[in-house]
Amino acid sequence: MEDKEIIDLYWERDEDAIKQTSLKYGKLCAYIANNILSNQEDSEECVNDTYFAVWNAIPSKRPNRLSVFVSKIARNLALKKYEYLSAAKRNSSMTASLEELGDCVSGTDYVELEIAKKYIENAISQFLWQQSDEKRNVFIRRYWYFDSIEQICSRTGFSQSKVKSMLYDMRRKLREYLESEGIEV
């Protein structure tokens, strides 16, 4: 079923919308949640919560790309669940990914403001679209999907040293780009 048809089902409040979303994007949501949570049961709960959140969100919003809309909700819910569960324990792959990006985007107080966050999101998006498809995809796999270096190598066929080098170079360039945009890092 096409995304537009699924969105129409949500607008009609037809419960088949959830089934169709599950069929089309369930594996993507599970993949994202599991990369963050590293626990099958927590990931399944997060995916189910995603369908509920999409059900509640779509009547007021009509997303242009359902895959992006659904995966963003799944990712945000998984990150919230991770934060809740990780008082003492850590998912080493995700923690490493976030620590790597920490050098580019600091945790200063103004970043918490919604307008500043949107500005930073837009700047990062603009930066990524200036990169080659290859570099952009490696960066997104690491910092959006929280893929490990090994998973990225397996997916792309690149060596670990090439992936690490690409990520290091992209973080350095991102930092320079953000500073040039007046964003304090």
Coordinates of N, CA and C in Angstrom, one line a residue:
M1 N 0.8 -1.2 0.0 CA 0.0 0.0 0.0 C 0.9 1.2 0.0
E2 N 0.5 2.2 -0.7 CA 1.3 3.5 -0.8 C 1.1 4.3 0.4
D3 N 2.1 5.1 0.7 CA 2.1 6.0 1.9 C 0.8 6.9 1.9
K4 N 0.5 7.5 0.8 CA -0.6 8.4 0.8 C -1.9 7.6 1.2
E5 N -2.1 6.4 0.8 CA -3.2 5.6 1.1 C -3.2 5.3 2.6
I6 N -2.1 5.0 3.2 CA -2.0 4.7 4.6 C -2.3 6.0 5.4
I7 N -1.8 7.1 5.0 CA -2.1 8.4 5.6 C -3.6 8.7 5.6
D8 N -4.2 8.4 4.4 CA -5.7 8.6 4.3 C -6.4 7.7 5.3
L9 N -5.9 6.5 5.5 CA -6.6 5.6 6.5 C -6.5 6.2 7.9
Y10 N -5.4 6.8 8.2 CA -5.2 7.5 9.5 C -6.2 8.7 9.6
W11 N -6.4 9.4 8.6 CA -7.3 10.6 8.6 C -8.7 10.1 8.7
E12 N -9.0 8.9 8.1 CA -10.4 8.4 8.3 C -10.6 7.7 9.6
R13 N -9.5 7.6 10.4 CA -9.5 6.9 11.7 C -9.8 5.4 11.5
D14 N -9.3 4.9 10.4 CA -9.5 3.4 10.1 C -8.3 2.7 10.8
E15 N -8.6 1.7 11.7 CA -7.6 1.0 12.4 C -6.7 0.2 11.5
D16 N -7.1 -0.1 10.2 CA -6.3 -0.8 9.3 C -5.0 0.0 9.0
A17 N -5.0 1.3 9.3 CA -3.8 2.2 9.1 C -2.6 1.6 9.9
I18 N -2.9 1.2 11.1 CA -1.9 0.7 12.0 C -1.3 -0.6 11.4
K19 N -2.2 -1.5 11.0 CA -1.8 -2.8 10.4 C -0.9 -2.5 9.1
Q20 N -1.3 -1.6 8.3 CA -0.5 -1.3 7.1 C 0.8 -0.6 7.4
T21 N 0.8 0.2 8.4 CA 2.1 0.8 8.9 C 3.0 -0.2 9.4
S22 N 2.5 -1.2 10.2 CA 3.3 -2.3 10.7 C 3.8 -3.1 9.6
L23 N 3.0 -3.4 8.6 CA 3.5 -4.2 7.4 C 4.6 -3.5 6.7
K24 N 4.5 -2.2 6.5 CA 5.4 -1.5 5.6 C 6.6 -1.0 6.4
Y25 N 6.4 -0.6 7.7 CA 7.5 0.0 8.4 C 7.9 -0.6 9.7
G26 N 7.3 -1.7 10.0 CA 7.5 -2.4 11.3 C 9.0 -2.8 11.5
K27 N 9.6 -3.4 10.4 CA 11.0 -3.8 10.5 C 11.9 -2.7 10.7
L28 N 11.6 -1.6 10.0 CA 12.5 -0.3 10.1 C 12.4 0.2 11.6
C29 N 11.2 0.2 12.1 CA 11.0 0.7 13.5 C 11.7 -0.2 14.5
A30 N 11.6 -1.5 14.3 CA 12.2 -2.5 15.1 C 13.8 -2.4 15.1
Y31 N 14.3 -2.2 13.9 CA 15.7 -2.0 13.7 C 16.2 -0.8 14.4
I32 N 15.6 0.3 14.3 CA 16.0 1.5 15.0 C 15.9 1.4 16.5
A33 N 14.8 0.9 17.0 CA 14.6 0.7 18.4 C 15.6 -0.3 19.0
N34 N 15.9 -1.4 18.3 CA 16.8 -2.4 18.8 C 18.3 -1.9 18.8
N35 N 18.6 -1.0 17.8 CA 20.0 -0.5 17.8 C 20.2 0.5 19.0
I36 N 19.1 1.1 19.5 CA 19.2 2.0 20.6 C 19.1 1.2 21.9
L37 N 18.1 0.3 22.0 CA 17.8 -0.3 23.3 C 18.5 -1.7 23.5
S38 N 18.9 -2.3 22.4 CA 19.6 -3.6 22.5 C 18.8 -4.6 23.4
N39 N 17.5 -4.6 23.3 CA 16.7 -5.5 24.0 C 15.4 -5.8 23.2
Q40 N 15.2 -7.0 22.9 CA 14.0 -7.3 22.0 C 12.7 -6.9 22.6
E41 N 12.5 -7.2 23.9 CA 11.2 -6.9 24.5 C 11.0 -5.4 24.5
D42 N 12.0 -4.6 24.9 CA 11.9 -3.2 25.0 C 11.7 -2.6 23.6
S43 N 12.3 -3.2 22.6 CA 12.2 -2.7 21.2 C 10.8 -2.9 20.7
E44 N 10.2 -4.1 21.0 CA 8.8 -4.4 20.6 C 7.9 -3.5 21.3
E45 N 8.1 -3.2 22.5 CA 7.2 -2.2 23.2 C 7.3 -0.8 22.6
C46 N 8.5 -0.5 22.3 CA 8.7 0.8 21.6 C 8.0 0.9 20.3
V47 N 8.1 -0.2 19.5 CA 7.5 -0.2 18.2 C 6.0 -0.1 18.3
N48 N 5.4 -0.8 19.3 CA 3.9 -0.7 19.6 C 3.6 0.8 20.0
D49 N 4.4 1.4 20.8 CA 4.2 2.7 21.2 C 4.3 3.7 20.0
T50 N 5.1 3.3 19.1 CA 5.2 4.1 17.9 C 3.9 4.2 17.1
Y51 N 3.3 3.0 16.9 CA 2.0 3.0 16.2 C 1.0 3.8 16.9
F52 N 0.9 3.8 18.2 CA 0.0 4.6 19.0 C 0.3 6.1 18.8
A53 N 1.6 6.4 18.9 CA 2.0 7.8 18.7 C 1.6 8.3 17.3
V54 N 1.8 7.5 16.3 CA 1.5 7.9 14.9 C 0.0 8.1 14.8
W55 N -0.8 7.2 15.4 CA -2.2 7.3 15.4 C -2.7 8.6 16.0
N56 N -2.1 9.0 17.1 CA -2.4 10.3 17.7 C -1.9 11.5 17.0
A57 N -0.8 11.4 16.3 CA -0.2 12.5 15.6 C -0.7 12.9 14.3
I58 N -1.1 11.9 13.5 CA -1.5 12.1 12.1 C -2.7 13.0 11.9
P59 N -3.8 12.9 12.7 CA -4.9 13.8 12.4 C -4.5 15.3 12.4
S60 N -3.6 15.6 13.2 CA -3.2 17.1 13.2 C -2.0 17.4 12.3
K61 N -1.4 16.3 11.8 CA -0.3 16.5 10.8 C -0.5 15.6 9.7
R62 N 0.0 16.1 8.5 CA -0.1 15.2 7.3 C 1.4 15.1 6.8
P63 N 2.1 14.1 7.2 CA 3.5 14.0 6.8 C 3.7 13.8 5.3
N64 N 4.8 14.5 4.8 CA 5.1 14.3 3.4 C 5.7 12.9 3.1
R65 N 6.5 12.4 4.1 CA 7.2 11.1 3.9 C 6.9 10.3 5.2
L66 N 6.0 9.4 5.0 CA 5.5 8.6 6.1 C 6.7 7.8 6.8
S67 N 7.6 7.3 6.0 CA 8.8 6.5 6.5 C 9.6 7.4 7.5
V68 N 9.8 8.6 7.1 CA 10.6 9.5 7.9 C 9.8 9.9 9.2
F69 N 8.5 10.1 9.0 CA 7.7 10.5 10.2 C 7.6 9.3 11.2
V70 N 7.4 8.1 10.7 CA 7.3 7.0 11.6 C 8.6 6.6 12.2
S71 N 9.7 6.7 11.5 CA 11.0 6.3 12.0 C 11.5 7.4 13.0
K72 N 11.2 8.6 12.8 CA 11.5 9.7 13.8 C 10.8 9.4 15.1
I73 N 9.5 9.1 15.0 CA 8.8 8.8 16.3 C 9.4 7.6 17.0
A74 N 9.7 6.5 16.2 CA 10.3 5.3 16.8 C 11.6 5.7 17.5
R75 N 12.4 6.4 16.8 CA 13.7 6.8 17.3 C 13.6 7.6 18.6
N76 N 12.7 8.6 18.6 CA 12.5 9.4 19.8 C 12.0 8.6 20.9
L77 N 11.1 7.7 20.7 CA 10.5 6.9 21.8 C 11.6 6.0 22.3
A78 N 12.4 5.4 21.4 CA 13.5 4.5 21.9 C 14.5 5.3 22.7
L79 N 14.8 6.5 22.3 CA 15.8 7.3 23.0 C 15.2 7.7 24.4
K80 N 14.0 8.0 24.5 CA 13.3 8.2 25.8 C 13.4 7.0 26.7
K81 N 13.1 5.9 26.1 CA 13.1 4.6 26.8 C 14.5 4.3 27.3
Y82 N 15.5 4.5 26.4 CA 16.9 4.3 26.7 C 17.3 5.2 27.9
E83 N 16.9 6.4 27.9 CA 17.2 7.4 29.0 C 16.6 6.9 30.3
Y84 N 15.4 6.4 30.2 CA 14.7 5.9 31.4 C 15.4 4.6 32.0
L85 N 15.8 3.7 31.1 CA 16.4 2.5 31.5 C 17.9 2.6 31.9
S86 N 18.5 3.6 31.4 CA 20.0 3.6 31.5 C 20.6 4.4 32.7
A87 N 19.9 4.3 33.8 CA 20.5 5.0 35.0 C 21.9 4.6 35.3
A88 N 22.2 3.3 35.2 CA 23.5 2.8 35.5 C 24.2 2.1 34.3
K89 N 23.3 1.5 33.4 CA 23.8 0.7 32.4 C 23.9 1.5 31.1
R90 N 24.7 1.1 30.1 CA 24.8 1.9 28.9 C 24.9 0.9 27.7
N91 N 24.3 1.3 26.6 CA 24.4 0.7 25.3 C 25.7 1.2 24.7
S92 N 26.8 0.5 24.7 CA 28.1 1.0 24.3 C 28.1 1.5 22.9
S93 N 27.4 0.9 22.0 CA 27.5 1.4 20.6 C 26.8 2.8 20.5
M94 N 25.6 2.9 21.1 CA 24.9 4.2 21.0 C 25.6 5.2 21.8
T95 N 26.1 4.9 23.0 CA 26.9 5.9 23.8 C 28.1 6.4 23.0
A96 N 28.8 5.5 22.3 CA 30.0 5.9 21.6 C 29.6 6.8 20.4
S97 N 28.4 6.5 19.8 CA 28.0 7.4 18.7 C 27.7 8.8 19.2
L98 N 27.0 8.9 20.3 CA 26.6 10.2 20.9 C 27.8 10.9 21.4
E99 N 28.8 10.2 22.0 CA 30.0 10.8 22.4 C 30.8 11.4 21.3
E100 N 30.8 10.7 20.2 CA 31.5 11.2 19.0 C 30.9 12.5 18.5
L101 N 29.6 12.6 18.5 CA 29.0 13.8 18.1 C 29.0 14.9 19.1
G102 N 29.3 14.5 20.3 CA 29.4 15.5 21.4 C 30.4 16.6 21.1
D103 N 31.4 16.3 20.4 CA 32.4 17.3 20.1 C 32.0 18.3 19.1
C104 N 30.9 18.0 18.3 CA 30.4 18.9 17.3 C 29.2 19.7 17.8
V105 N 28.4 19.2 18.7 CA 27.2 19.9 19.2 C 27.3 19.8 20.7
S106 N 27.6 20.9 21.3 CA 27.7 20.8 22.8 C 26.4 20.8 23.5
G107 N 26.4 20.6 24.7 CA 25.1 20.6 25.5 C 24.9 21.9 26.2
T108 N 25.2 23.0 25.6 CA 25.0 24.3 26.2 C 23.5 24.5 26.4
D109 N 23.2 25.4 27.4 CA 21.8 25.6 27.8 C 20.9 26.1 26.6
Y110 N 21.5 27.0 25.8 CA 20.6 27.5 24.7 C 20.1 26.5 23.7
V111 N 20.9 25.4 23.6 CA 20.5 24.3 22.7 C 19.2 23.7 23.1
E112 N 18.8 23.8 24.3 CA 17.6 23.2 24.8 C 16.4 24.0 24.3
L113 N 16.6 25.3 24.0 CA 15.5 26.1 23.4 C 15.1 25.5 22.1
E114 N 13.8 25.5 21.9 CA 13.2 24.8 20.7 C 13.7 25.5 19.4
I115 N 13.8 26.8 19.4 CA 14.2 27.6 18.2 C 15.7 27.3 17.9
A116 N 16.5 27.2 18.9 CA 17.9 26.9 18.7 C 18.1 25.5 18.2
K117 N 17.3 24.6 18.7 CA 17.3 23.2 18.2 C 17.0 23.1 16.8
K118 N 15.9 23.8 16.4 CA 15.5 23.7 15.0 C 16.6 24.3 14.1
Y119 N 17.2 25.4 14.5 CA 18.3 26.0 13.7 C 19.4 25.1 13.6
I120 N 19.8 24.4 14.6 CA 20.9 23.4 14.6 C 20.5 22.2 13.7
E121 N 19.3 21.7 13.8 CA 18.8 20.6 13.0 C 18.9 21.0 11.5
N122 N 18.5 22.2 11.2 CA 18.5 22.7 9.8 C 19.9 22.8 9.3
A123 N 20.8 23.3 10.1 CA 22.2 23.5 9.7 C 22.9 22.1 9.5
I124 N 22.6 21.2 10.3 CA 23.1 19.8 10.1 C 22.6 19.2 8.9
S125 N 21.3 19.4 8.6 CA 20.7 18.9 7.4 C 21.3 19.5 6.2
Q126 N 21.5 20.8 6.2 CA 22.1 21.5 5.1 C 23.6 21.0 4.8
F127 N 24.3 20.8 5.9 CA 25.7 20.3 5.8 C 25.6 18.9 5.2
L128 N 24.8 18.0 5.6 CA 24.7 16.7 5.1 C 24.4 16.7 3.6
W129 N 23.5 17.5 3.2 CA 23.1 17.5 1.8 C 24.3 18.1 0.9
Q130 N 25.3 18.7 1.5 CA 26.4 19.2 0.8 C 27.5 18.1 0.6
Q131 N 27.3 16.9 1.3 CA 28.2 15.8 1.3 C 27.8 14.8 0.1
S132 N 28.8 14.0 -0.2 CA 28.5 13.0 -1.2 C 27.5 12.0 -0.6
D133 N 26.8 11.3 -1.4 CA 25.8 10.3 -1.0 C 26.5 9.2 -0.1
E134 N 27.7 8.8 -0.4 CA 28.4 7.8 0.3 C 28.7 8.3 1.7
K135 N 29.2 9.5 1.9 CA 29.6 10.1 3.2 C 28.3 10.3 4.0
R136 N 27.3 10.9 3.3 CA 26.0 11.2 4.0 C 25.4 9.9 4.6
N137 N 25.4 8.9 3.8 CA 24.8 7.6 4.2 C 25.6 7.0 5.4
V138 N 26.9 7.0 5.3 CA 27.7 6.5 6.5 C 27.4 7.3 7.7
F139 N 27.3 8.6 7.6 CA 27.1 9.5 8.8 C 25.7 9.2 9.3
I140 N 24.7 9.1 8.5 CA 23.3 8.8 8.9 C 23.2 7.4 9.6
R141 N 23.8 6.4 9.0 CA 23.8 5.1 9.5 C 24.4 5.1 11.0
R142 N 25.4 5.9 11.2 CA 26.1 5.9 12.5 C 25.3 6.8 13.5
Y143 N 24.8 7.9 13.1 CA 24.3 8.9 14.1 C 22.8 9.0 14.1
W144 N 22.1 8.4 13.1 CA 20.6 8.4 13.2 C 20.2 7.0 13.6
Y145 N 20.7 6.0 12.9 CA 20.3 4.6 13.1 C 21.1 3.9 14.2
F146 N 22.2 4.6 14.6 CA 23.1 4.1 15.6 C 23.8 2.7 15.2
D147 N 24.0 2.6 14.0 CA 24.7 1.4 13.5 C 26.1 1.4 14.1
S148 N 26.6 0.2 14.4 CA 28.0 0.1 14.8 C 28.9 0.2 13.6
I149 N 30.2 0.5 13.8 CA 31.2 0.6 12.7 C 31.1 -0.7 11.9
E150 N 31.0 -1.9 12.6 CA 31.0 -3.2 11.9 C 29.8 -3.3 11.0
Q151 N 28.6 -2.8 11.5 CA 27.4 -2.9 10.7 C 27.5 -2.0 9.4
I152 N 28.1 -0.9 9.6 CA 28.3 0.0 8.4 C 29.3 -0.6 7.4
C153 N 30.3 -1.2 7.9 CA 31.3 -1.9 7.0 C 30.6 -3.0 6.2
S154 N 29.8 -3.8 6.9 CA 29.1 -4.9 6.3 C 28.1 -4.3 5.2
R155 N 27.4 -3.3 5.5 CA 26.4 -2.7 4.6 C 27.1 -2.0 3.4
T156 N 28.2 -1.4 3.6 CA 28.9 -0.6 2.5 C 30.0 -1.3 1.8
G157 N 30.6 -2.3 2.5 CA 31.8 -3.0 2.0 C 33.1 -2.2 2.2
F158 N 33.0 -1.1 3.0 CA 34.2 -0.3 3.3 C 34.9 -1.0 4.5
S159 N 36.2 -0.7 4.6 CA 37.0 -1.2 5.7 C 36.7 -0.4 6.9
Q160 N 37.0 -0.9 8.1 CA 36.8 -0.2 9.3 C 37.6 1.1 9.4
S161 N 38.8 1.1 8.9 CA 39.6 2.3 8.9 C 39.0 3.4 8.0
K162 N 38.4 3.0 6.8 CA 37.8 3.9 5.9 C 36.6 4.6 6.6
V163 N 35.7 3.7 7.2 CA 34.5 4.3 7.9 C 34.9 5.2 9.0
K164 N 35.9 4.8 9.8 CA 36.3 5.6 11.0 C 36.9 7.0 10.4
S165 N 37.6 6.9 9.4 CA 38.2 8.1 8.8 C 37.1 9.0 8.2
M166 N 36.2 8.4 7.5 CA 35.1 9.2 7.0 C 34.3 9.9 8.1
L167 N 34.0 9.2 9.2 CA 33.3 9.7 10.3 C 34.0 10.8 11.0
Y168 N 35.3 10.6 11.2 CA 36.2 11.6 11.8 C 36.2 12.9 11.0
D169 N 36.4 12.7 9.7 CA 36.5 13.9 8.8 C 35.1 14.6 8.7
M170 N 34.0 13.9 8.7 CA 32.7 14.5 8.7 C 32.4 15.3 10.0
R171 N 32.8 14.7 11.1 CA 32.6 15.4 12.4 C 33.4 16.7 12.4
R172 N 34.7 16.6 11.9 CA 35.5 17.8 11.9 C 34.9 18.9 11.0
K173 N 34.5 18.5 9.8 CA 33.8 19.4 8.9 C 32.5 19.9 9.4
L174 N 31.8 19.1 10.1 CA 30.5 19.5 10.7 C 30.7 20.6 11.7
R175 N 31.7 20.4 12.5 CA 32.1 21.3 13.6 C 32.4 22.7 12.9
E176 N 33.3 22.7 11.9 CA 33.7 23.9 11.2 C 32.5 24.5 10.6
Y177 N 31.6 23.7 10.0 CA 30.4 24.3 9.3 C 29.5 25.0 10.4
L178 N 29.2 24.3 11.5 CA 28.4 24.8 12.5 C 29.0 26.1 13.1
E179 N 30.3 26.2 13.3 CA 30.9 27.4 13.8 C 30.7 28.5 12.7
S180 N 30.9 28.2 11.4 CA 30.7 29.2 10.4 C 29.3 29.7 10.3
E181 N 28.3 28.9 10.8 CA 26.9 29.3 10.9 C 26.6 30.1 12.2
G182 N 27.6 30.3 13.0 CA 27.4 31.0 14.2 C 26.8 30.1 15.4
I183 N 27.0 28.8 15.2 CA 26.5 27.9 16.3 C 27.7 27.6 17.2
E184 N 27.5 27.9 18.5 CA 28.5 27.6 19.5 C 28.7 26.1 19.7
V185 N 29.9 25.6 19.5 CA 30.1 24.2 19.7 C 31.1 23.9 20.8

